[in-house]
Every structure is written in C-alpha cells, then in structure tokens.
Amino acid sequence: MNNKGILIIVSGFSGAGKGTLMRELLNRYDNYALSVSATTRKPRRGEEEGIAYFFKTVEQFEKMIAQEELIEYANYVDNYYGTPKAYVEEQLAAGRDVILEIEMQGALKVKEQIPETLLLFVTPNSIADLKKRLKGRGTESEEVIRCRMEQALKEAEVLYKYDYLIVNDYLDRSVRHIHQIIQGEHSRVARNAGFITQIKRELEEDLKGV
C-alpha cells in the first residue's frame, strides 16, 4: 500500500469548532501532523506563537509571498492567512497525514494545485448555534460577527466543492468520524496506483514460471 501521507484540509464556518476538533484528533491518534498557518490577524486570548499560528506583520507576510514560502495564502476578513511549505512537504514524505486548518478560498487553491488533497468542511447543527458560538467568544464586535455570518453565506454557496461534511455536534463522535474518513482514504484505489502496478508485475512474473 502507499505509505505517503495524505494532505487534508479542514475548513469550516468561523465558530464551528475546527480548532477543538483538530486538537482532539491529534491527542487521540499518532499519525497526524497539524500544519501551523501564518496570519496577520492579532492573537486571541490564550493563543501561542507557533502553536495556534505564526503571527506576522503585513510586511513579513508579503515577504513570504514574494519568496514563494507558502503553499497557499488568502485574505479573509481583512487579514492574510497562509500555509508554510517546507514543513508540509517533509511530513508527507515521512508518511504522516498532514492537516491544514485553513479557510475555503485557500483550500480550493490547494485543491487546484494538488488534486488528491482531501477536503473536509466543519459546520455546527444550525446557524442559530453558530451565532451563539461566535457571541460566546466575547472577542468580537457585532459588526465583526455580522461579517463572519456574511462570509459563512458565501462559503455555503460553494460547499459542494468539498469531499466530506462534518457536523460538529458531539465532539467524540465528530473526531471518530474524521479519523474514519481519513483512514478510508488510504485504501482508495486512486491513491494506490504504485501498489496496483506492483501486484500486476508480480502476477506477470509468477505466470511466466507456470
């Protein structure tokens, strides 16, 4: 079977609980590597440099763009977000499944460049629940919350471009669901062309001796 890791992108509505799901997934299972994104937005309470994000100035981020150090980048609610390239490539080559927690615009750019990328989208049970979560953060104004809801509507219109939808209602069930999807992807025929070629070659060699 193919031992190379799978590149997985997890997106979702702002406030849907993507970060909580990813932390729990990494706590439970060993073979996942979470790629840390770079961003120009300000840190929220409790977020640590190099763990939540690499926090950059606009000037620093634009220098990374110019030097082609990012797999993708996008501007989301007036801030840059992007994925540093080197770490992702190293982890995939080592056979680890690499998870990028990025927004939809960047995710679709990666999918265009790397078609085998697995796209997962996280949503709560309802929009009422989504709004409640956003307000519960206590870090954003009503204007910012409205911006995030407007962005959610834009995202909902192109959700069909993703491979799987994850309804984040119960943490345990949602984490197990994500893990099962990813493990199933390793057995997909399209991801195992080399193994299939090897089987055919061995069959041909065996039949020569008959």
Short mmCIF file of C-alpha atoms in Angstrom, two decimals:
data_model
loop_
_atom_site.label_atom_id
_atom_site.label_comp_id
_atom_site.label_asym_id
_atom_site.label_seq_id
_atom_site.Cartn_x
_atom_site.Cartn_y
_atom_site.Cartn_z
CA MET A 1 0.00 0.00 0.00
CA ASN A 2 1.01 3.63 -0.47
CA ASN A 3 2.98 4.82 2.57
CA LYS A 4 2.95 8.50 1.64
CA GLY A 5 0.88 10.74 3.88
CA ILE A 6 -2.37 12.37 2.78
CA LEU A 7 -2.78 16.13 2.65
CA ILE A 8 -6.03 17.00 4.42
CA ILE A 9 -7.65 20.43 4.56
CA VAL A 10 -10.17 21.18 7.28
CA SER A 11 -12.25 24.31 6.76
CA GLY A 12 -15.48 25.45 8.32
CA PHE A 13 -17.63 28.36 9.31
CA SER A 14 -15.95 30.70 11.78
CA GLY A 15 -17.05 29.45 15.20
CA ALA A 16 -17.84 25.89 14.04
CA GLY A 17 -15.19 24.36 16.33
CA LYS A 18 -12.49 23.38 13.82
CA GLY A 19 -9.65 24.05 16.25
CA THR A 20 -11.17 21.99 19.05
CA LEU A 21 -11.76 19.05 16.69
CA MET A 22 -8.20 19.15 15.38
CA ARG A 23 -6.63 19.32 18.84
CA GLU A 24 -8.65 16.32 19.98
CA LEU A 25 -7.80 14.37 16.81
CA LEU A 26 -4.07 14.93 17.40
CA ASN A 27 -4.40 13.99 21.08
CA ARG A 28 -6.04 10.66 20.24
CA TYR A 29 -4.10 9.47 17.20
CA ASP A 30 -0.39 9.39 16.45
CA ASN A 31 -0.09 9.66 12.68
CA TYR A 32 -1.36 13.20 12.20
CA ALA A 33 0.68 16.38 11.86
CA LEU A 34 -1.09 19.73 12.13
CA SER A 35 0.43 22.37 9.92
CA VAL A 36 0.57 25.74 11.65
CA SER A 37 -0.63 28.60 9.45
CA ALA A 38 0.81 32.10 9.29
CA THR A 39 -1.56 35.04 9.73
CA THR A 40 -1.58 38.80 10.09
CA ARG A 41 -4.54 38.85 12.48
CA LYS A 42 -3.99 39.67 16.14
CA PRO A 43 -3.70 36.78 18.64
CA ARG A 44 -6.81 35.94 20.67
CA ARG A 45 -6.60 35.32 24.39
CA GLY A 46 -4.62 32.14 25.08
CA GLU A 47 -3.22 31.70 21.55
CA GLU A 48 0.52 30.99 21.47
CA GLU A 49 3.01 31.82 18.75
CA GLY A 50 3.94 28.73 16.72
CA ILE A 51 1.11 26.66 18.19
CA ALA A 52 -2.08 28.47 17.20
CA TYR A 53 -0.48 30.47 14.36
CA PHE A 54 2.73 32.13 13.29
CA PHE A 55 1.69 35.75 13.84
CA LYS A 56 3.19 38.05 11.20
CA THR A 57 3.05 41.69 10.25
CA VAL A 58 1.67 42.50 6.81
CA GLU A 59 5.23 43.30 5.66
CA GLN A 60 6.57 39.95 6.91
CA PHE A 61 3.73 38.04 5.29
CA GLU A 62 4.15 39.75 1.95
CA LYS A 63 7.86 38.90 2.04
CA MET A 64 6.92 35.20 2.46
CA ILE A 65 4.65 35.52 -0.59
CA ALA A 66 7.43 37.10 -2.65
CA GLN A 67 9.89 34.34 -1.68
CA GLU A 68 7.33 31.59 -2.52
CA GLU A 69 7.47 30.15 1.00
CA LEU A 70 3.72 29.41 1.12
CA ILE A 71 1.65 26.59 -0.38
CA GLU A 72 -1.30 28.97 -0.46
CA TYR A 73 -2.43 32.24 1.01
CA ALA A 74 -5.61 34.26 1.07
CA ASN A 75 -7.14 37.38 2.54
CA TYR A 76 -10.03 36.63 4.90
CA VAL A 77 -11.95 39.34 6.83
CA ASP A 78 -9.12 41.85 6.19
CA ASN A 79 -6.26 39.57 7.30
CA TYR A 80 -3.78 37.37 5.45
CA TYR A 81 -3.67 33.62 6.16
CA GLY A 82 -1.21 31.19 4.56
CA THR A 83 0.43 27.76 4.80
CA PRO A 84 4.24 27.48 5.08
CA LYS A 85 5.51 24.98 2.51
CA ALA A 86 8.60 23.21 3.92
CA TYR A 87 7.00 21.56 6.96
CA VAL A 88 4.11 20.12 4.96
CA GLU A 89 6.37 18.54 2.34
CA GLU A 90 8.65 16.97 4.97
CA GLN A 91 5.79 15.40 6.93
CA LEU A 92 4.05 13.95 3.85
CA ALA A 93 7.29 12.36 2.65
CA ALA A 94 7.71 10.80 6.12
CA GLY A 95 4.30 9.11 5.78
CA ARG A 96 2.33 11.33 8.14
CA ASP A 97 -1.11 12.68 7.30
CA VAL A 98 -0.83 16.46 7.33
CA ILE A 99 -3.85 18.55 8.32
CA LEU A 100 -4.18 22.15 7.21
CA GLU A 101 -6.83 24.14 9.06
CA ILE A 102 -7.47 26.87 6.52
CA GLU A 103 -10.37 28.83 5.07
CA MET A 104 -12.21 27.92 1.89
CA GLN A 105 -10.51 30.32 -0.52
CA GLY A 106 -7.08 28.89 0.29
CA ALA A 107 -8.37 25.33 0.39
CA LEU A 108 -9.72 25.46 -3.15
CA LYS A 109 -6.44 26.92 -4.40
CA VAL A 110 -4.56 23.97 -2.91
CA LYS A 111 -7.06 21.51 -4.42
CA GLU A 112 -6.38 23.02 -7.86
CA GLN A 113 -2.62 22.56 -7.43
CA ILE A 114 -2.79 19.17 -5.64
CA PRO A 115 -6.00 17.37 -6.78
CA GLU A 116 -5.54 14.44 -4.38
CA THR A 117 -5.97 16.77 -1.39
CA LEU A 118 -8.84 15.66 0.87
CA LEU A 119 -11.25 18.50 1.74
CA LEU A 120 -13.36 18.37 4.94
CA PHE A 121 -15.80 21.12 5.97
CA VAL A 122 -16.97 21.59 9.58
CA THR A 123 -20.38 23.04 10.45
CA PRO A 124 -22.49 23.17 13.62
CA ASN A 125 -26.02 21.74 13.76
CA SER A 126 -27.67 25.04 12.92
CA ILE A 127 -26.97 28.67 12.13
CA ALA A 128 -28.51 29.64 15.48
CA ASP A 129 -25.85 27.52 17.17
CA LEU A 130 -23.15 29.10 15.00
CA LYS A 131 -24.18 32.63 16.01
CA LYS A 132 -24.32 31.61 19.67
CA ARG A 133 -20.74 30.28 19.48
CA LEU A 134 -19.47 33.47 17.84
CA LYS A 135 -21.07 35.64 20.51
CA GLY A 136 -19.80 33.32 23.23
CA ARG A 137 -16.18 34.05 22.31
CA GLY A 138 -16.58 37.53 23.74
CA THR A 139 -13.77 38.79 21.50
CA GLU A 140 -15.63 40.20 18.51
CA SER A 141 -17.96 43.13 17.96
CA GLU A 142 -21.45 42.81 16.46
CA GLU A 143 -20.04 44.24 13.24
CA VAL A 144 -17.33 41.55 13.04
CA ILE A 145 -19.87 38.82 13.85
CA ARG A 146 -22.08 40.07 11.02
CA CYS A 147 -19.05 39.98 8.68
CA ARG A 148 -18.40 36.38 9.67
CA MET A 149 -22.05 35.43 9.07
CA GLU A 150 -21.94 37.07 5.64
CA GLN A 151 -18.76 35.14 4.88
CA ALA A 152 -20.47 31.93 6.02
CA LEU A 153 -23.23 32.51 3.47
CA LYS A 154 -20.62 32.84 0.69
CA GLU A 155 -18.97 29.62 1.86
CA ALA A 156 -22.28 27.74 1.96
CA GLU A 157 -22.82 28.53 -1.71
CA VAL A 158 -19.71 26.55 -2.77
CA LEU A 159 -19.71 23.79 -0.16
CA TYR A 160 -20.30 21.18 -2.87
CA LYS A 161 -16.64 21.51 -3.87
CA TYR A 162 -15.61 19.76 -0.63
CA ASP A 163 -15.33 15.98 -0.26
CA TYR A 164 -16.97 15.49 3.16
CA LEU A 165 -19.18 17.47 5.52
CA ILE A 166 -18.54 17.14 9.27
CA VAL A 167 -21.46 18.18 11.51
CA ASN A 168 -19.77 19.09 14.78
CA ASP A 169 -22.50 18.28 17.30
CA TYR A 170 -20.79 15.86 19.73
CA LEU A 171 -17.00 16.11 19.99
CA ASP A 172 -16.28 12.39 20.45
CA ARG A 173 -18.45 11.32 17.52
CA SER A 174 -17.13 14.06 15.23
CA VAL A 175 -13.48 13.21 15.94
CA ARG A 176 -14.06 9.50 15.29
CA HIS A 177 -15.89 10.36 12.09
CA ILE A 178 -12.97 12.43 10.78
CA HIS A 179 -10.47 9.68 11.65
CA GLN A 180 -12.54 7.03 9.87
CA ILE A 181 -12.81 9.16 6.73
CA ILE A 182 -9.06 9.74 6.57
CA GLN A 183 -8.16 6.10 7.19
CA GLY A 184 -10.61 5.04 4.50
CA GLU A 185 -8.91 7.38 2.04
CA HIS A 186 -5.67 5.43 2.38
CA SER A 187 -7.39 2.46 0.73
CA ARG A 188 -8.83 4.42 -2.19
CA VAL A 189 -7.73 2.83 -5.48
CA ALA A 190 -6.65 6.18 -6.94
CA ARG A 191 -4.14 6.61 -4.08
CA ASN A 192 -2.54 3.20 -4.64
CA ALA A 193 -1.50 3.19 -8.29
CA GLY A 194 2.04 2.10 -7.39
CA PHE A 195 0.82 -0.84 -5.31
CA ILE A 196 -1.52 -1.96 -8.12
CA THR A 197 1.34 -1.80 -10.62
CA GLN A 198 3.46 -3.92 -8.27
CA ILE A 199 0.70 -6.55 -7.99
CA LYS A 200 0.38 -6.74 -11.79
CA ARG A 201 4.15 -7.11 -12.18
CA GLU A 202 4.29 -9.90 -9.61
CA LEU A 203 1.39 -11.72 -11.30
CA GLU A 204 3.12 -11.48 -14.67
CA GLU A 205 6.37 -12.83 -13.20
CA ASP A 206 4.52 -15.66 -11.45
CA LEU A 207 2.68 -16.70 -14.63
CA LYS A 208 5.94 -16.81 -16.60
CA GLY A 209 7.03 -19.65 -14.38
CA VAL A 210 3.88 -21.72 -14.89
#
